[in-house]
Amino acid sequence: MTRGEAPVVWRIRGGALPLDRPLLMGILNLTPDSFSDGGRFQTPEHALRRAEEMIEEGADLLDLGGESTRPGAAGIAEAEEIARVVPVLRALRARFDLPLSVDTRKASVARAAIDEGADVVNDVSALGDPEMASVVAAAGVGVVLMHMRGTPETMQADPRYDDVAGEVTAELSAALERALGAGIEAERVVVDPGIGFAKTGEHNVELIAKLDRLLELGRPILLGPSRKAFLGALLGGAPAEERAVATAAACVMGRLRGAALFRVHDVRPVREALVVADAIHRQRSRGS
Ligand code: HH2
């Protein structure tokens, strides 16, 4: 496949996910402090119930995170992160068939999750941990490389770009080259512009408006605008739990610019919005 063509599948552990329709990654935060749902799904029982709800609403895969990466969040110890993620991953793996992703920046956490059956590593630092690439390559899992500058603790200090879409694309291209150089197969990589990570509200809006620039990387694009602060600001201060419709609007616009996967809390409204948007868009592409 040459750069610029849309990939038709994403290879993850144990198979390939077809990308002929938008795929929804349901967010399962196993944290006490996530910005919109912290502390709600920390026990395996609560997490299982939430997972079940998201699957019923149409989630195609689930993303489990043990560390909040909201702006200003301090990192947590590896043992703590493993203790949050592994019991839930084990319970989900025993119960459900769908692909499971682990949202982590630490190679040790990724390895522990892979040992429990994780199929994807979602790394907001795009292989920042020097051990991460070899863990991903050896396990043959899928990987999400997300764009960020700095760390969650520092990233919102003063983000500056001359051309946000161009610079994010170039920096993701470098991350993709690092991944390939470390032996990760291109077909296993998904790229993500990192909405809200070292970006102002204007940067986030411009990135979604110009998301098609990322298509030149030749990899599927994942978009994660879910309930984020820029949506609240656009709505004049709506709290996180009242941003589902705004999230759906951002996902539809991202879809029209080429996004293939969507990481969201509110699975049902986003799925419904994308089904309708895709049907209308297909009709328009047929030219009738
Ligand atoms: N956003 C968050 C966390 N992980 N991963 C990818 N690939 N893309 C994203 O946009 C992304 C991500 C932050 O959102 P959330 O998980 O809801 O909050 P918190 O980090 O506070 O747990």
Tab-separated table of C-alpha atoms and ligand atoms in Angstrom:
chain	number	residue	atom	x	y	z
A	1	MET	CA	0.000	0.000	0.000
A	2	THR	CA	1.330	3.462	-0.812
A	3	ARG	CA	1.024	6.434	1.499
A	4	GLY	CA	-2.253	8.296	1.131
A	5	GLU	CA	-4.525	5.282	0.528
A	6	ALA	CA	-6.864	4.405	3.386
A	7	PRO	CA	-5.907	1.072	4.994
A	8	VAL	CA	-8.707	-1.498	4.941
A	9	VAL	CA	-7.800	-3.393	8.097
A	10	TRP	CA	-5.939	-2.877	11.355
A	11	ARG	CA	-3.945	-5.909	12.431
A	12	ILE	CA	-4.059	-6.498	16.168
A	13	ARG	CA	-3.240	-9.559	18.229
A	14	GLY	CA	-5.253	-12.523	17.071
A	15	GLY	CA	-6.623	-11.011	13.855
A	16	ALA	CA	-7.469	-8.019	11.770
A	17	LEU	CA	-10.195	-5.456	12.414
A	18	PRO	CA	-11.980	-4.432	9.195
A	19	LEU	CA	-12.184	-0.663	8.754
A	20	ASP	CA	-15.039	-0.553	6.266
A	21	ARG	CA	-17.162	1.217	8.901
A	22	PRO	CA	-16.167	3.482	11.816
A	23	LEU	CA	-14.990	1.567	14.878
A	24	LEU	CA	-15.757	2.697	18.410
A	25	MET	CA	-13.306	2.254	21.251
A	26	GLY	CA	-15.208	2.499	24.553
A	27	ILE	CA	-13.281	4.193	27.384
A	28	LEU	CA	-12.989	2.330	30.684
A	29	ASN	CA	-11.078	4.508	33.139
A	30	LEU	CA	-9.957	2.511	36.186
A	31	THR	CA	-8.684	5.633	37.883
A	32	PRO	CA	-9.764	7.656	40.912
A	33	ASP	CA	-9.072	10.957	39.114
A	34	SER	CA	-9.973	10.905	35.401
A	35	PHE	CA	-11.421	14.223	34.341
A	36	SER	CA	-14.925	13.054	33.454
A	37	ASP	CA	-15.504	9.694	35.122
A	38	GLY	CA	-12.771	9.291	37.737
A	39	GLY	CA	-13.554	6.908	40.593
A	40	ARG	CA	-16.683	5.430	39.044
A	41	PHE	CA	-15.486	2.105	37.641
A	42	GLN	CA	-12.589	1.074	39.828
A	43	THR	CA	-13.774	-2.287	41.138
A	44	PRO	CA	-13.929	-5.238	38.721
A	45	GLU	CA	-17.722	-5.469	39.295
A	46	HIS	CA	-18.338	-1.826	38.360
A	47	ALA	CA	-15.933	-2.070	35.432
A	48	LEU	CA	-17.636	-5.233	34.130
A	49	ARG	CA	-21.043	-3.598	34.304
A	50	ARG	CA	-19.787	-0.502	32.474
A	51	ALA	CA	-18.076	-2.701	29.858
A	52	GLU	CA	-21.320	-4.600	29.306
A	53	GLU	CA	-23.213	-1.310	28.821
A	54	MET	CA	-20.705	-0.033	26.269
A	55	ILE	CA	-20.754	-3.340	24.351
A	56	GLU	CA	-24.569	-3.196	24.235
A	57	GLU	CA	-24.319	0.376	22.936
A	58	GLY	CA	-22.069	-0.776	20.096
A	59	ALA	CA	-18.442	-0.582	21.280
A	60	ASP	CA	-16.112	-2.519	18.954
A	61	LEU	CA	-13.223	-2.558	21.410
A	62	LEU	CA	-12.589	-1.355	24.951
A	63	ASP	CA	-9.685	0.767	26.172
A	64	LEU	CA	-8.660	0.243	29.825
A	65	GLY	CA	-6.637	2.933	31.537
A	66	GLY	CA	-5.098	2.887	35.020
A	67	GLU	CA	-3.459	6.323	34.915
A	68	SER	CA	-5.147	9.643	34.269
A	69	THR	CA	-3.457	11.734	31.581
A	70	ARG	CA	-5.638	14.813	32.072
A	71	PRO	CA	-3.698	18.090	31.969
A	72	GLY	CA	-1.601	18.531	35.111
A	73	ALA	CA	-1.956	14.900	36.248
A	74	ALA	CA	1.130	13.500	37.957
A	75	GLY	CA	2.273	10.033	36.883
A	76	ILE	CA	1.642	7.042	39.133
A	77	ALA	CA	3.879	4.100	40.105
A	78	GLU	CA	3.985	1.085	37.837
A	79	ALA	CA	2.837	-1.343	40.583
A	80	GLU	CA	-0.223	0.826	41.270
A	81	GLU	CA	-1.121	1.022	37.579
A	82	ILE	CA	-0.748	-2.753	37.149
A	83	ALA	CA	-2.898	-3.351	40.249
A	84	ARG	CA	-5.666	-1.178	38.748
A	85	VAL	CA	-5.604	-2.665	35.262
A	86	VAL	CA	-4.801	-6.368	35.527
A	87	PRO	CA	-7.736	-7.670	37.621
A	88	VAL	CA	-10.258	-5.910	35.377
A	89	LEU	CA	-8.525	-7.020	32.198
A	90	ARG	CA	-8.532	-10.613	33.448
A	91	ALA	CA	-12.248	-10.439	34.301
A	92	LEU	CA	-13.121	-8.866	30.929
A	93	ARG	CA	-10.999	-11.364	28.995
A	94	ALA	CA	-12.760	-14.274	30.733
A	95	ARG	CA	-16.174	-12.867	29.881
A	96	PHE	CA	-15.985	-11.066	26.524
A	97	ASP	CA	-14.623	-11.815	23.098
A	98	LEU	CA	-14.080	-8.285	21.841
A	99	PRO	CA	-10.603	-6.747	21.441
A	100	LEU	CA	-9.159	-5.142	24.586
A	101	SER	CA	-6.722	-2.243	24.591
A	102	VAL	CA	-4.536	-0.997	27.443
A	103	ASP	CA	-3.997	2.755	27.697
A	104	THR	CA	-0.490	3.070	29.160
A	105	ARG	CA	2.854	4.823	28.693
A	106	LYS	CA	4.776	2.130	30.592
A	107	ALA	CA	6.276	-0.935	28.905
A	108	SER	CA	5.993	-2.953	32.138
A	109	VAL	CA	2.243	-2.241	32.364
A	110	ALA	CA	1.811	-3.079	28.681
A	111	ARG	CA	3.626	-6.396	29.184
A	112	ALA	CA	1.477	-7.295	32.214
A	113	ALA	CA	-1.682	-6.426	30.262
A	114	ILE	CA	-0.559	-8.407	27.211
A	115	ASP	CA	0.063	-11.403	29.492
A	116	GLU	CA	-3.610	-11.126	30.533
A	117	GLY	CA	-4.811	-10.999	26.947
A	118	ALA	CA	-4.655	-7.349	25.801
A	119	ASP	CA	-4.770	-7.080	21.992
A	120	VAL	CA	-3.758	-3.426	21.614
A	121	VAL	CA	-1.425	-0.980	23.387
A	122	ASN	CA	-2.697	2.605	23.328
A	123	ASP	CA	0.342	4.743	24.113
A	124	VAL	CA	-0.253	8.488	24.514
A	125	SER	CA	3.539	8.998	24.544
A	126	ALA	CA	3.997	7.221	21.171
A	127	LEU	CA	6.716	4.824	22.399
A	128	GLY	CA	8.276	7.261	24.884
A	129	ASP	CA	9.348	4.368	27.149
A	130	PRO	CA	12.477	2.910	25.480
A	131	GLU	CA	11.230	-0.637	26.176
A	132	MET	CA	7.757	-0.129	24.717
A	133	ALA	CA	8.511	-0.755	21.027
A	134	SER	CA	10.131	-4.135	21.686
A	135	VAL	CA	7.234	-5.221	23.946
A	136	VAL	CA	4.728	-4.330	21.208
A	137	ALA	CA	6.800	-5.884	18.405
A	138	ALA	CA	7.410	-9.143	20.280
A	139	ALA	CA	3.746	-9.611	21.223
A	140	GLY	CA	2.351	-8.761	17.781
A	141	VAL	CA	-0.329	-6.534	19.291
A	142	GLY	CA	-1.834	-3.474	17.628
A	143	VAL	CA	-0.532	-0.087	18.756
A	144	VAL	CA	-1.949	3.437	18.850
A	145	LEU	CA	0.722	6.142	18.508
A	146	MET	CA	-0.696	9.395	19.869
A	147	HIS	CA	0.770	12.867	19.440
A	148	MET	CA	1.743	14.861	22.521
A	149	ARG	CA	4.551	17.255	23.460
A	150	GLY	CA	6.036	16.960	26.957
A	151	THR	CA	4.077	15.028	29.586
A	152	PRO	CA	0.509	15.411	30.908
A	153	GLU	CA	1.971	17.367	33.828
A	154	THR	CA	3.609	19.982	31.570
A	155	MET	CA	1.879	19.765	28.189
A	156	GLN	CA	-0.627	22.615	28.592
A	157	ALA	CA	1.952	25.170	29.815
A	158	ASP	CA	2.188	27.056	26.511
A	159	PRO	CA	1.509	24.922	23.441
A	160	ARG	CA	2.588	26.676	20.221
A	161	TYR	CA	2.438	25.668	16.576
A	162	ASP	CA	2.815	27.590	13.309
A	163	ASP	CA	0.871	24.904	11.451
A	164	VAL	CA	-0.684	22.492	13.937
A	165	ALA	CA	-1.832	19.856	11.403
A	166	GLY	CA	1.498	19.891	9.548
A	167	GLU	CA	3.602	19.704	12.717
A	168	VAL	CA	1.473	16.963	14.292
A	169	THR	CA	1.710	14.973	11.033
A	170	ALA	CA	5.512	15.386	10.899
A	171	GLU	CA	5.934	14.382	14.549
A	172	LEU	CA	3.657	11.356	14.113
A	173	SER	CA	5.640	10.422	11.010
A	174	ALA	CA	8.814	10.383	13.131
A	175	ALA	CA	7.027	8.194	15.717
A	176	LEU	CA	5.888	5.838	12.952
A	177	GLU	CA	9.467	5.571	11.637
A	178	ARG	CA	10.689	4.773	15.179
A	179	ALA	CA	8.052	2.046	15.435
A	180	LEU	CA	8.981	0.514	12.089
A	181	GLY	CA	12.693	0.742	12.950
A	182	ALA	CA	12.008	-1.221	16.146
A	183	GLY	CA	10.347	-4.040	14.210
A	184	ILE	CA	6.663	-3.125	14.606
A	185	GLU	CA	4.811	-3.934	11.377
A	186	ALA	CA	3.152	-0.919	9.739
A	187	GLU	CA	-0.191	-2.775	9.525
A	188	ARG	CA	-0.334	-2.853	13.353
A	189	VAL	CA	-0.073	0.925	13.786
A	190	VAL	CA	-2.881	3.457	14.187
A	191	VAL	CA	-2.083	7.181	14.546
A	192	ASP	CA	-3.886	9.734	16.724
A	193	PRO	CA	-3.508	13.560	16.701
A	194	GLY	CA	-3.877	13.696	20.515
A	195	ILE	CA	-6.813	16.045	20.956
A	196	GLY	CA	-6.200	18.062	24.155
A	197	PHE	CA	-2.584	16.937	24.549
A	198	ALA	CA	-0.281	19.979	24.295
A	199	LYS	CA	-2.974	21.831	22.325
A	200	THR	CA	-5.179	24.844	22.923
A	201	GLY	CA	-8.881	24.775	22.116
A	202	GLU	CA	-8.148	26.472	18.770
A	203	HIS	CA	-5.481	23.889	17.984
A	204	ASN	CA	-7.977	21.081	18.645
A	205	VAL	CA	-10.584	22.626	16.349
A	206	GLU	CA	-8.038	23.240	13.581
A	207	LEU	CA	-6.663	19.700	13.896
A	208	ILE	CA	-10.090	18.133	13.419
A	209	ALA	CA	-10.837	20.526	10.538
A	210	LYS	CA	-7.582	19.456	8.828
A	211	LEU	CA	-7.455	15.855	10.008
A	212	ASP	CA	-7.087	14.609	6.424
A	213	ARG	CA	-3.483	15.880	6.514
A	214	LEU	CA	-2.698	12.841	8.713
A	215	LEU	CA	-3.873	10.493	5.948
A	216	GLU	CA	-0.512	11.014	4.241
A	217	LEU	CA	0.968	8.749	6.933
A	218	GLY	CA	-0.892	5.855	5.310
A	219	ARG	CA	-2.224	4.559	8.616
A	220	PRO	CA	-5.759	4.539	10.084
A	221	ILE	CA	-6.554	7.580	12.241
A	222	LEU	CA	-8.044	7.337	15.730
A	223	LEU	CA	-9.726	10.456	17.124
A	224	GLY	CA	-10.313	11.080	20.843
A	225	PRO	CA	-12.325	14.283	21.407
A	226	SER	CA	-14.620	12.657	23.967
A	227	ARG	CA	-16.014	15.107	26.555
A	228	LYS	CA	-12.817	17.178	26.348
A	229	ALA	CA	-12.487	20.731	27.682
A	230	PHE	CA	-12.477	22.452	24.273
A	231	LEU	CA	-16.030	21.155	23.734
A	232	GLY	CA	-17.119	22.540	27.102
A	233	ALA	CA	-15.590	25.904	26.161
A	234	LEU	CA	-17.385	25.933	22.785
A	235	LEU	CA	-20.646	25.240	24.634
A	236	GLY	CA	-20.090	28.153	27.012
A	237	GLY	CA	-18.998	26.059	29.988
A	238	ALA	CA	-20.938	22.770	29.797
A	239	PRO	CA	-19.656	20.215	32.338
A	240	ALA	CA	-17.958	17.013	31.107
A	241	GLU	CA	-21.047	14.783	31.471
A	242	GLU	CA	-23.053	17.150	29.257
A	243	ARG	CA	-20.740	16.996	26.250
A	244	ALA	CA	-22.004	13.837	24.497
A	245	VAL	CA	-23.729	15.635	21.608
A	246	ALA	CA	-20.712	17.902	21.157
A	247	THR	CA	-18.494	14.798	21.137
A	248	ALA	CA	-20.675	13.231	18.444
A	249	ALA	CA	-20.399	16.398	16.315
A	250	ALA	CA	-16.598	16.375	16.607
A	251	CYS	CA	-16.511	12.659	15.681
A	252	VAL	CA	-18.718	13.200	12.613
A	253	MET	CA	-16.459	16.025	11.399
A	254	GLY	CA	-13.417	13.826	12.036
A	255	ARG	CA	-15.068	11.004	10.113
A	256	LEU	CA	-15.625	13.284	7.120
A	257	ARG	CA	-11.894	14.100	7.263
A	258	GLY	CA	-10.883	10.420	7.288
A	259	ALA	CA	-10.862	9.153	10.893
A	260	ALA	CA	-11.488	5.404	11.155
A	261	LEU	CA	-11.665	4.872	14.931
A	262	PHE	CA	-13.176	6.929	17.745
A	263	ARG	CA	-12.252	6.700	21.439
A	264	VAL	CA	-15.380	7.729	23.363
A	265	HIS	CA	-17.218	7.533	26.686
A	266	ASP	CA	-20.716	7.930	25.194
A	267	VAL	CA	-20.848	5.041	22.738
A	268	ARG	CA	-24.516	5.103	21.715
A	269	PRO	CA	-24.875	8.743	20.594
A	270	VAL	CA	-21.572	8.668	18.735
A	271	ARG	CA	-22.432	5.386	17.008
A	272	GLU	CA	-25.825	6.722	15.931
A	273	ALA	CA	-24.350	9.983	14.634
A	274	LEU	CA	-21.655	8.132	12.680
A	275	VAL	CA	-24.084	5.613	11.143
A	276	VAL	CA	-26.220	8.442	9.764
A	277	ALA	CA	-23.247	10.558	8.664
A	278	ASP	CA	-21.698	7.577	6.859
A	279	ALA	CA	-24.936	6.718	5.050
A	280	ILE	CA	-25.315	10.290	3.779
A	281	HIS	CA	-21.642	10.549	2.884
A	282	ARG	CA	-21.696	7.257	0.925
A	283	GLN	CA	-24.700	8.471	-1.056
A	284	ARG	CA	-22.906	11.703	-1.876
A	285	SER	CA	-19.751	9.796	-2.918
A	286	ARG	CA	-21.863	7.755	-5.358
A	287	GLY	CA	-22.780	11.093	-6.914
A	288	SER	CA	-26.518	10.369	-7.048
B	1	HH2	N1	-7.264	10.834	25.566
B	1	HH2	C1	-7.159	10.509	26.865
B	1	HH2	C2	-6.531	9.323	27.256
B	1	HH2	N2	-6.040	8.467	26.339
B	1	HH2	N3	-5.653	7.875	24.085
B	1	HH2	C3	-5.733	8.172	22.786
B	1	HH2	N4	-5.245	7.318	21.872
B	1	HH2	N5	-6.330	9.330	22.347
B	1	HH2	C4	-6.848	10.252	23.213
B	1	HH2	O1	-7.347	11.313	22.755
B	1	HH2	C5	-6.758	9.973	24.617
B	1	HH2	C6	-6.144	8.751	25.021
B	1	HH2	C7	-7.717	11.437	27.906
B	1	HH2	O2	-9.068	11.187	28.140
B	1	HH2	P1	-9.690	10.278	29.316
B	1	HH2	O3	-9.181	8.882	29.270
B	1	HH2	O4	-11.152	10.409	29.226
B	1	HH2	O5	-9.257	11.013	30.651
B	1	HH2	P2	-8.097	10.738	31.696
B	1	HH2	O6	-6.784	10.813	30.976
B	1	HH2	O7	-8.278	11.832	32.717
B	1	HH2	O8	-8.297	9.361	32.269
